[in-house]
Amino acid sequence: MTTKHLRRRARFTQWAFGFVVVFTVAQVAWWLWFQADYIGRVTDATEAAWRDDAALADRIAAIEPAAIDELLAAHPHLRYEDGRFAVDQLRLEAFVDEQRSALRMYRYEGVFFLLIVMTGLVLLARSLAAERELERRQHNFLLAVTHEFKTPISAMRLLIETLQYRKPSPERLEEYLRRMDRELTRLQHSSDQVLASARLEQLAHQGEARREDLDRLVPALVAKVRGSFEARGARLTVEPAGEPLEVRASPEAFELVLTNLLDNAVKYSPGEEKPVLVRLARRGDQAVLVVEDEGVGVPPAEADKVFERFYRPGSEMTRRSRGVGLGLYLVRSNVEMMGGRVACQPRPDGRRGTRFTVTLPLAPAADAAPGLQGAPVGQAAGRSA
């Protein structure tokens, strides 16, 4: 399903919902007007009929005075005074109030019915919008996966064919091997993320959670991946907390979180030099990890969406950044399984870039029990969307 087709369906749905809303409002308005007009005509007709009854009773009483009591019993809406029959104003007012009460009831019912219908339409519209958004993301995901798998395969095929038809120099051969290794790493990275997402959905377990000092673990993990990120232009700076930050976490899962955040920061930072700050701090009973870049930033409206599965802003047909829309989804899922939270915010003071903040609860001092139920999953080599 193409993006054009999805937009066409969205426009058709909007027109259909607009028609239903206008038709429903018009139908309820017409029904209320009809009831008001009908009750008004019934009230006028009843009052006229009662006056005719009074005039007829006067004529009968003039001919047969003994029938006055019988006429009053047969017509409780009349009264006899000063030698004449007249409409009982109290009964007439009671009848008019009864009709007005019925009209108010119809109005309340009409408004309530309209609110119920509008609420149902709003919920249905949101459901359809969510379904269209999911279709769009799945469409983007398929395009991204196709690109992420096809591009390295095509590059490696070209390199292999070059080696088959031409004997390269040792320097060129070494360059070809480095490029093939890079494309294989990219291919493995994409497949790892897809598999990690599937395993996360099945609540599989990977890595036993234990007490880890983030103030020691994070610098060690950054040192482990520094070479690969600096080869892409990253300039990594680590600011330790200077005190133990012990949490209950799976090292493999935390490596997944950190490498994905670093990859996301580098990927969306333009220019040859890509400064990335990794800072650790203690906030009450929470350990805080901040990954801050000077990249293109994230619009406030998309700050929460970036953690959703398959979410990648824009069209896959014109996108230049790599990824399949799973990296930050895996970050959030693993952080939440470790009992923490992750947030995406602009850098303070209006500076360009994005700040990702991960907070994890500090392990109690008496906590020494190994293992953690529901341990997070993912491949440590995975990266951001």
GROMACS .gro file of C-alpha atoms in nm:
model
  385
    1MET     CA    1   0.000   0.000   0.000
    2THR     CA    2   0.157   0.325  -0.115
    3THR     CA    3   0.174   0.651   0.076
    4LYS     CA    4  -0.048   0.812  -0.189
    5HIS     CA    5  -0.311   0.545  -0.134
    6LEU     CA    6  -0.295   0.598   0.244
    7ARG     CA    7  -0.346   0.973   0.198
    8ARG     CA    8  -0.639   0.909  -0.038
    9ARG     CA    9  -0.800   0.682   0.221
   10ALA     CA   10  -0.745   0.942   0.492
   11ARG     CA   11  -0.915   1.213   0.282
   12PHE     CA   12  -1.207   0.983   0.203
   13THR     CA   13  -1.248   0.900   0.572
   14GLN     CA   14  -1.243   1.269   0.664
   15TRP     CA   15  -1.512   1.350   0.405
   16ALA     CA   16  -1.722   1.053   0.518
   17PHE     CA   17  -1.700   1.154   0.883
   18GLY     CA   18  -1.777   1.514   0.795
   19PHE     CA   19  -2.089   1.404   0.606
   20VAL     CA   20  -2.203   1.182   0.896
   21VAL     CA   21  -2.152   1.463   1.147
   22VAL     CA   22  -2.342   1.720   0.938
   23PHE     CA   23  -2.622   1.472   0.863
   24THR     CA   24  -2.655   1.371   1.231
   25VAL     CA   25  -2.663   1.731   1.356
   26ALA     CA   26  -2.916   1.827   1.088
   27GLN     CA   27  -3.132   1.522   1.167
   28VAL     CA   28  -3.137   1.594   1.542
   29ALA     CA   29  -3.207   1.965   1.480
   30TRP     CA   30  -3.495   1.878   1.246
   31TRP     CA   31  -3.636   1.628   1.497
   32LEU     CA   32  -3.626   1.885   1.777
   33TRP     CA   33  -3.792   2.146   1.556
   34PHE     CA   34  -4.060   1.895   1.454
   35GLN     CA   35  -4.134   1.806   1.817
   36ALA     CA   36  -4.152   2.173   1.918
   37ASP     CA   37  -4.384   2.251   1.626
   38TYR     CA   38  -4.600   1.945   1.694
   39ILE     CA   39  -4.636   2.022   2.066
   40GLY     CA   40  -4.716   2.385   1.984
   41ARG     CA   41  -4.991   2.279   1.743
   42VAL     CA   42  -5.132   2.025   1.990
   43THR     CA   43  -5.141   2.291   2.264
   44ASP     CA   44  -5.318   2.544   2.042
   45ALA     CA   45  -5.564   2.282   1.915
   46THR     CA   46  -5.643   2.162   2.266
   47GLU     CA   47  -5.703   2.514   2.396
   48ALA     CA   48  -5.932   2.589   2.097
   49ALA     CA   49  -6.121   2.261   2.153
   50TRP     CA   50  -6.173   2.343   2.521
   51ARG     CA   51  -6.313   2.686   2.434
   52ASP     CA   52  -6.548   2.521   2.184
   53ASP     CA   53  -6.654   2.283   2.461
   54ALA     CA   54  -6.728   2.583   2.685
   55ALA     CA   55  -6.940   2.751   2.417
   56LEU     CA   56  -7.131   2.428   2.348
   57ALA     CA   57  -7.188   2.372   2.720
   58ASP     CA   58  -7.331   2.724   2.746
   59ARG     CA   59  -7.584   2.649   2.476
   60ILE     CA   60  -7.686   2.318   2.633
   61ALA     CA   61  -7.718   2.479   2.978
   62ALA     CA   62  -7.941   2.752   2.835
   63ILE     CA   63  -8.180   2.488   2.700
   64GLU     CA   64  -8.157   2.245   2.997
   65PRO     CA   65  -8.024   2.404   3.317
   66ALA     CA   66  -8.042   2.070   3.502
   67ALA     CA   67  -7.756   1.935   3.284
   68ILE     CA   68  -7.496   2.174   3.428
   69ASP     CA   69  -7.359   1.924   3.681
   70GLU     CA   70  -7.351   1.651   3.421
   71LEU     CA   71  -7.164   1.880   3.180
   72LEU     CA   72  -6.905   1.970   3.445
   73ALA     CA   73  -6.850   1.601   3.526
   74ALA     CA   74  -6.807   1.519   3.155
   75HIS     CA   75  -6.573   1.813   3.094
   76PRO     CA   76  -6.335   1.852   3.392
   77HIS     CA   77  -6.142   2.118   3.202
   78LEU     CA   78  -6.443   2.355   3.229
   79ARG     CA   79  -6.577   2.555   3.519
   80TYR     CA   80  -6.915   2.725   3.572
   81GLU     CA   81  -6.937   3.067   3.730
   82ASP     CA   82  -7.145   3.380   3.687
   83GLY     CA   83  -7.393   3.182   3.482
   84ARG     CA   84  -7.145   3.085   3.212
   85PHE     CA   85  -6.906   2.800   3.125
   86ALA     CA   86  -6.538   2.888   3.076
   87VAL     CA   87  -6.207   2.706   3.038
   88ASP     CA   88  -6.046   2.622   3.372
   89GLN     CA   89  -5.726   2.831   3.355
   90LEU     CA   90  -5.549   2.619   3.618
   91ARG     CA   91  -5.609   2.303   3.414
   92LEU     CA   92  -5.507   2.484   3.096
   93GLU     CA   93  -5.183   2.606   3.255
   94ALA     CA   94  -5.115   2.255   3.389
   95PHE     CA   95  -5.167   2.112   3.042
   96VAL     CA   96  -4.935   2.372   2.885
   97ASP     CA   97  -4.669   2.302   3.151
   98GLU     CA   98  -4.699   1.930   3.078
   99GLN     CA   99  -4.642   1.991   2.708
  100ARG     CA  100  -4.345   2.219   2.779
  101SER     CA  101  -4.199   1.953   3.008
  102ALA     CA  102  -4.231   1.697   2.728
  103LEU     CA  103  -4.058   1.939   2.491
  104ARG     CA  104  -3.772   1.989   2.739
  105MET     CA  105  -3.740   1.612   2.771
  106TYR     CA  106  -3.718   1.579   2.392
  107ARG     CA  107  -3.451   1.849   2.382
  108TYR     CA  108  -3.244   1.680   2.652
  109GLU     CA  109  -3.282   1.345   2.476
  110GLY     CA  110  -3.181   1.501   2.146
  111VAL     CA  111  -2.873   1.667   2.291
  112PHE     CA  112  -2.778   1.350   2.480
  113PHE     CA  113  -2.826   1.140   2.166
  114LEU     CA  114  -2.614   1.386   1.971
  115LEU     CA  115  -2.338   1.373   2.235
  116ILE     CA  116  -2.343   0.993   2.233
  117VAL     CA  117  -2.323   0.981   1.854
  118MET     CA  118  -2.047   1.244   1.842
  119THR     CA  119  -1.850   1.062   2.111
  120GLY     CA  120  -1.880   0.737   1.920
  121LEU     CA  121  -1.771   0.909   1.599
  122VAL     CA  122  -1.471   1.067   1.773
  123LEU     CA  123  -1.364   0.733   1.919
  124LEU     CA  124  -1.412   0.565   1.582
  125ALA     CA  125  -1.218   0.842   1.408
  126ARG     CA  126  -0.930   0.804   1.655
  127SER     CA  127  -0.931   0.430   1.605
  128LEU     CA  128  -0.920   0.468   1.226
  129ALA     CA  129  -0.648   0.732   1.256
  130ALA     CA  130  -0.442   0.499   1.476
  131GLU     CA  131  -0.495   0.219   1.225
  132ARG     CA  132  -0.384   0.442   0.937
  133GLU     CA  133  -0.081   0.554   1.138
  134LEU     CA  134   0.009   0.192   1.206
  135GLU     CA  135  -0.029   0.110   0.836
  136ARG     CA  136   0.195   0.405   0.751
  137ARG     CA  137   0.459   0.292   0.998
  138GLN     CA  138   0.442  -0.067   0.876
  139HIS     CA  139   0.476   0.061   0.521
  140ASN     CA  140   0.778   0.270   0.624
  141PHE     CA  141   0.916  -0.027   0.817
  142LEU     CA  142   0.896  -0.254   0.511
  143LEU     CA  143   1.065   0.010   0.297
  144ALA     CA  144   1.333   0.065   0.563
  145VAL     CA  145   1.398  -0.307   0.609
  146THR     CA  146   1.414  -0.356   0.233
  147HIS     CA  147   1.664  -0.073   0.205
  148GLU     CA  148   1.869  -0.179   0.509
  149PHE     CA  149   1.898  -0.535   0.376
  150LYS     CA  150   1.926  -0.464   0.005
  151THR     CA  151   2.188  -0.188   0.025
  152PRO     CA  152   2.464  -0.386   0.205
  153ILE     CA  153   2.388  -0.697   0.000
  154SER     CA  154   2.420  -0.500  -0.323
  155ALA     CA  155   2.742  -0.337  -0.204
  156MET     CA  156   2.897  -0.670  -0.108
  157ARG     CA  157   2.788  -0.829  -0.437
  158LEU     CA  158   2.957  -0.547  -0.626
  159LEU     CA  159   3.276  -0.588  -0.424
  160ILE     CA  160   3.277  -0.965  -0.477
  161GLU     CA  161   3.224  -0.928  -0.852
  162THR     CA  162   3.508  -0.676  -0.861
  163LEU     CA  163   3.736  -0.924  -0.687
  164GLN     CA  164   3.628  -1.202  -0.925
  165TYR     CA  165   3.708  -1.008  -1.241
  166ARG     CA  166   4.007  -0.805  -1.126
  167LYS     CA  167   4.300  -0.881  -0.903
  168PRO     CA  168   4.334  -0.581  -0.672
  169SER     CA  169   4.644  -0.449  -0.507
  170PRO     CA  170   4.700  -0.542  -0.141
  171GLU     CA  171   4.594  -0.194  -0.034
  172ARG     CA  172   4.276  -0.208  -0.242
  173LEU     CA  173   4.201  -0.561  -0.120
  174GLU     CA  174   4.231  -0.445   0.239
  175GLU     CA  175   3.996  -0.156   0.163
  176TYR     CA  176   3.743  -0.393   0.001
  177LEU     CA  177   3.755  -0.620   0.303
  178ARG     CA  178   3.696  -0.329   0.537
  179ARG     CA  179   3.397  -0.220   0.332
  180MET     CA  180   3.257  -0.573   0.325
  181ASP     CA  181   3.300  -0.598   0.701
  182ARG     CA  182   3.122  -0.267   0.745
  183GLU     CA  183   2.830  -0.375   0.526
  184LEU     CA  184   2.806  -0.710   0.707
  185THR     CA  185   2.797  -0.523   1.039
  186ARG     CA  186   2.518  -0.305   0.909
  187LEU     CA  187   2.325  -0.608   0.786
  188GLN     CA  188   2.371  -0.788   1.118
  189HIS     CA  189   2.268  -0.476   1.306
  190SER     CA  190   1.938  -0.454   1.114
  191SER     CA  191   1.857  -0.821   1.157
  192ASP     CA  192   1.950  -0.805   1.528
  193GLN     CA  193   1.707  -0.522   1.586
  194VAL     CA  194   1.419  -0.699   1.411
  195LEU     CA  195   1.488  -1.019   1.605
  196ALA     CA  196   1.528  -0.828   1.932
  197SER     CA  197   1.190  -0.662   1.880
  198ALA     CA  198   1.024  -0.998   1.811
  199ARG     CA  199   1.186  -1.153   2.118
  200LEU     CA  200   1.077  -0.855   2.325
  201GLU     CA  201   0.718  -0.907   2.217
  202GLN     CA  202   0.739  -1.271   2.327
  203LEU     CA  203   0.879  -1.163   2.669
  204ALA     CA  204   1.189  -1.374   2.625
  205HIS     CA  205   1.470  -1.341   2.879
  206GLN     CA  206   1.821  -1.239   2.799
  207GLY     CA  207   2.092  -1.165   3.049
  208GLU     CA  208   2.052  -1.196   3.423
  209ALA     CA  209   2.002  -0.868   3.604
  210ARG     CA  210   2.241  -0.794   3.888
  211ARG     CA  211   2.383  -0.505   4.080
  212GLU     CA  212   2.577  -0.281   3.847
  213ASP     CA  213   2.757   0.043   3.920
  214LEU     CA  214   2.666   0.270   3.631
  215ASP     CA  215   2.951   0.505   3.719
  216ARG     CA  216   3.187   0.222   3.622
  217LEU     CA  217   2.976   0.040   3.363
  218VAL     CA  218   2.896   0.337   3.139
  219PRO     CA  219   3.260   0.455   3.086
  220ALA     CA  220   3.358   0.093   3.014
  221LEU     CA  221   3.079   0.055   2.755
  222VAL     CA  222   3.166   0.388   2.593
  223ALA     CA  223   3.531   0.282   2.569
  224LYS     CA  224   3.418  -0.043   2.408
  225VAL     CA  225   3.225   0.129   2.126
  226ARG     CA  226   3.424   0.452   2.103
  227GLY     CA  227   3.624   0.340   1.800
  228SER     CA  228   3.322   0.255   1.585
  229PHE     CA  229   3.142   0.578   1.670
  230GLU     CA  230   3.447   0.800   1.629
  231ALA     CA  231   3.496   0.646   1.286
  232ARG     CA  232   3.159   0.804   1.201
  233GLY     CA  233   3.270   1.145   1.328
  234ALA     CA  234   3.151   1.124   1.687
  235ARG     CA  235   3.334   1.313   1.960
  236LEU     CA  236   3.230   1.135   2.279
  237THR     CA  237   3.262   1.300   2.619
  238VAL     CA  238   3.185   1.112   2.939
  239GLU     CA  239   3.115   1.290   3.267
  240PRO     CA  240   3.096   1.037   3.555
  241ALA     CA  241   2.895   1.108   3.866
  242GLY     CA  242   3.200   1.061   4.087
  243GLU     CA  243   3.008   0.832   4.322
  244PRO     CA  244   2.866   0.478   4.300
  245LEU     CA  245   2.535   0.449   4.113
  246GLU     CA  246   2.433   0.089   4.177
  247VAL     CA  247   2.119  -0.031   4.001
  248ARG     CA  248   1.956  -0.365   3.922
  249ALA     CA  249   2.015  -0.414   3.550
  250SER     CA  250   2.117  -0.660   3.283
  251PRO     CA  251   2.455  -0.551   3.140
  252GLU     CA  252   2.355  -0.672   2.793
  253ALA     CA  253   2.028  -0.478   2.804
  254PHE     CA  254   2.198  -0.165   2.935
  255GLU     CA  255   2.459  -0.190   2.660
  256LEU     CA  256   2.171  -0.203   2.412
  257VAL     CA  257   2.020   0.111   2.565
  258LEU     CA  258   2.347   0.306   2.563
  259THR     CA  259   2.461   0.206   2.214
  260ASN     CA  260   2.120   0.285   2.067
  261LEU     CA  261   2.118   0.629   2.227
  262LEU     CA  262   2.472   0.697   2.105
  263ASP     CA  263   2.388   0.573   1.756
  264ASN     CA  264   2.078   0.793   1.747
  265ALA     CA  265   2.281   1.096   1.857
  266VAL     CA  266   2.548   1.039   1.592
  267LYS     CA  267   2.301   0.956   1.317
  268TYR     CA  268   2.105   1.280   1.351
  269SER     CA  269   2.403   1.511   1.401
  270PRO     CA  270   2.508   1.687   1.080
  271GLY     CA  271   2.862   1.784   0.999
  272GLU     CA  272   3.187   1.597   1.017
  273GLU     CA  273   3.231   1.646   1.393
  274LYS     CA  274   2.942   1.515   1.604
  275PRO     CA  275   2.980   1.611   1.973
  276VAL     CA  276   2.794   1.375   2.208
  277LEU     CA  277   2.790   1.419   2.585
  278VAL     CA  278   2.728   1.125   2.819
  279ARG     CA  279   2.666   1.240   3.175
  280LEU     CA  280   2.587   1.047   3.491
  281ALA     CA  281   2.431   1.188   3.807
  282ARG     CA  282   2.240   1.097   4.117
  283ARG     CA  283   1.895   1.244   4.175
  284GLY     CA  284   1.754   1.138   4.508
  285ASP     CA  285   1.705   0.762   4.491
  286GLN     CA  286   1.746   0.760   4.111
  287ALA     CA  287   2.048   0.711   3.887
  288VAL     CA  288   2.034   0.945   3.587
  289LEU     CA  289   2.200   0.889   3.250
  290VAL     CA  290   2.195   1.178   3.002
  291VAL     CA  291   2.293   1.143   2.636
  292GLU     CA  292   2.302   1.484   2.470
  293ASP     CA  293   2.382   1.572   2.110
  294GLU     CA  294   2.400   1.885   1.894
  295GLY     CA  295   2.199   1.741   1.608
  296VAL     CA  296   1.885   1.844   1.426
  297GLY     CA  297   1.667   1.800   1.735
  298VAL     CA  298   1.321   1.649   1.781
  299PRO     CA  299   1.002   1.858   1.749
  300PRO     CA  300   0.811   1.869   2.081
  301ALA     CA  301   0.509   1.704   1.915
  302GLU     CA  302   0.721   1.399   1.830
  303ALA     CA  303   0.910   1.368   2.161
  304ASP     CA  304   0.693   1.076   2.275
  305LYS     CA  305   0.636   0.925   1.931
  306VAL     CA  306   1.006   0.855   1.871
  307PHE     CA  307   0.987   0.570   2.123
  308GLU     CA  308   0.703   0.396   1.940
  309ARG     CA  309   0.773   0.093   1.728
  310PHE     CA  310   0.834   0.157   1.356
  311TYR     CA  311   0.805   0.534   1.406
  312ARG     CA  312   1.028   0.731   1.172
  313PRO     CA  313   0.920   1.084   1.070
  314GLY     CA  314   0.894   1.157   0.702
  315SER     CA  315   0.892   0.927   0.402
  316GLU     CA  316   1.120   0.628   0.356
  317MET     CA  317   1.150   0.713  -0.013
  318THR     CA  318   1.342   1.034   0.064
  319ARG     CA  319   1.504   0.947   0.397
  320ARG     CA  320   1.882   0.951   0.423
  321SER     CA  321   1.927   0.822   0.778
  322ARG     CA  322   1.967   0.450   0.833
  323GLY     CA  323   1.752   0.234   1.058
  324VAL     CA  324   1.423   0.049   1.069
  325GLY     CA  325   1.239   0.238   1.346
  326LEU     CA  326   1.311  -0.004   1.631
  327GLY     CA  327   1.612   0.135   1.816
  328LEU     CA  328   1.442   0.382   2.048
  329TYR     CA  329   1.149   0.143   2.091
  330LEU     CA  330   1.396  -0.114   2.225
  331VAL     CA  331   1.553   0.154   2.446
  332ARG     CA  332   1.222   0.240   2.611
  333SER     CA  333   1.113  -0.123   2.643
  334ASN     CA  334   1.436  -0.230   2.811
  335VAL     CA  335   1.450   0.073   3.040
  336GLU     CA  336   1.090   0.017   3.153
  337MET     CA  337   1.161  -0.352   3.215
  338MET     CA  338   1.444  -0.244   3.442
  339GLY     CA  339   1.196  -0.027   3.633
  340GLY     CA  340   1.312   0.304   3.487
  341ARG     CA  341   1.196   0.573   3.248
  342VAL     CA  342   1.336   0.745   2.940
  343ALA     CA  343   1.247   1.089   2.811
  344CYS     CA  344   1.331   1.291   2.500
  345GLN     CA  345   1.367   1.667   2.537
  346PRO     CA  346   1.527   1.960   2.355
  347ARG     CA  347   1.856   2.081   2.494
  348PRO     CA  348   1.813   2.357   2.753
  349ASP     CA  349   1.853   2.728   2.685
  350GLY     CA  350   1.728   2.688   2.328
  351ARG     CA  351   2.047   2.524   2.204
  352ARG     CA  352   2.024   2.297   1.904
  353GLY     CA  353   2.014   1.926   1.969
  354THR     CA  354   1.836   1.662   2.174
  355ARG     CA  355   1.871   1.531   2.526
  356PHE     CA  356   1.772   1.175   2.618
  357THR     CA  357   1.740   1.116   2.992
  358VAL     CA  358   1.728   0.766   3.141
  359THR     CA  359   1.639   0.729   3.508
  360LEU     CA  360   1.676   0.401   3.695
  361PRO     CA  361   1.599   0.332   4.062
  362LEU     CA  362   1.906   0.282   4.275
  363ALA     CA  363   1.939  -0.066   4.424
  364PRO     CA  364   1.871  -0.083   4.798
  365ALA     CA  365   2.180  -0.127   5.009
  366ALA     CA  366   2.055  -0.463   5.141
  367ASP     CA  367   1.965  -0.592   4.795
  368ALA     CA  368   2.186  -0.885   4.716
  369ALA     CA  369   1.942  -1.130   4.557
  370PRO     CA  370   2.052  -1.234   4.208
  371GLY     CA  371   1.829  -1.233   3.906
  372LEU     CA  372   1.534  -1.021   3.801
  373GLN     CA  373   1.203  -1.147   3.673
  374GLY     CA  374   1.102  -1.011   3.338
  375ALA     CA  375   1.455  -0.920   3.238
  376PRO     CA  376   1.472  -0.708   2.923
  377VAL     CA  377   1.579  -0.842   2.591
  378GLY     CA  378   1.772  -0.714   2.292
  379GLN     CA  379   2.100  -0.739   2.114
  380ALA     CA  380   2.377  -0.530   2.259
  381ALA     CA  381   2.497  -0.443   1.915
  382GLY     CA  382   2.156  -0.293   1.821
  383ARG     CA  383   2.127   0.074   1.746
  384SER     CA  384   1.863   0.339   1.720
  385ALA     CA  385   1.597   0.380   1.458
   0.00000   0.00000   0.00000
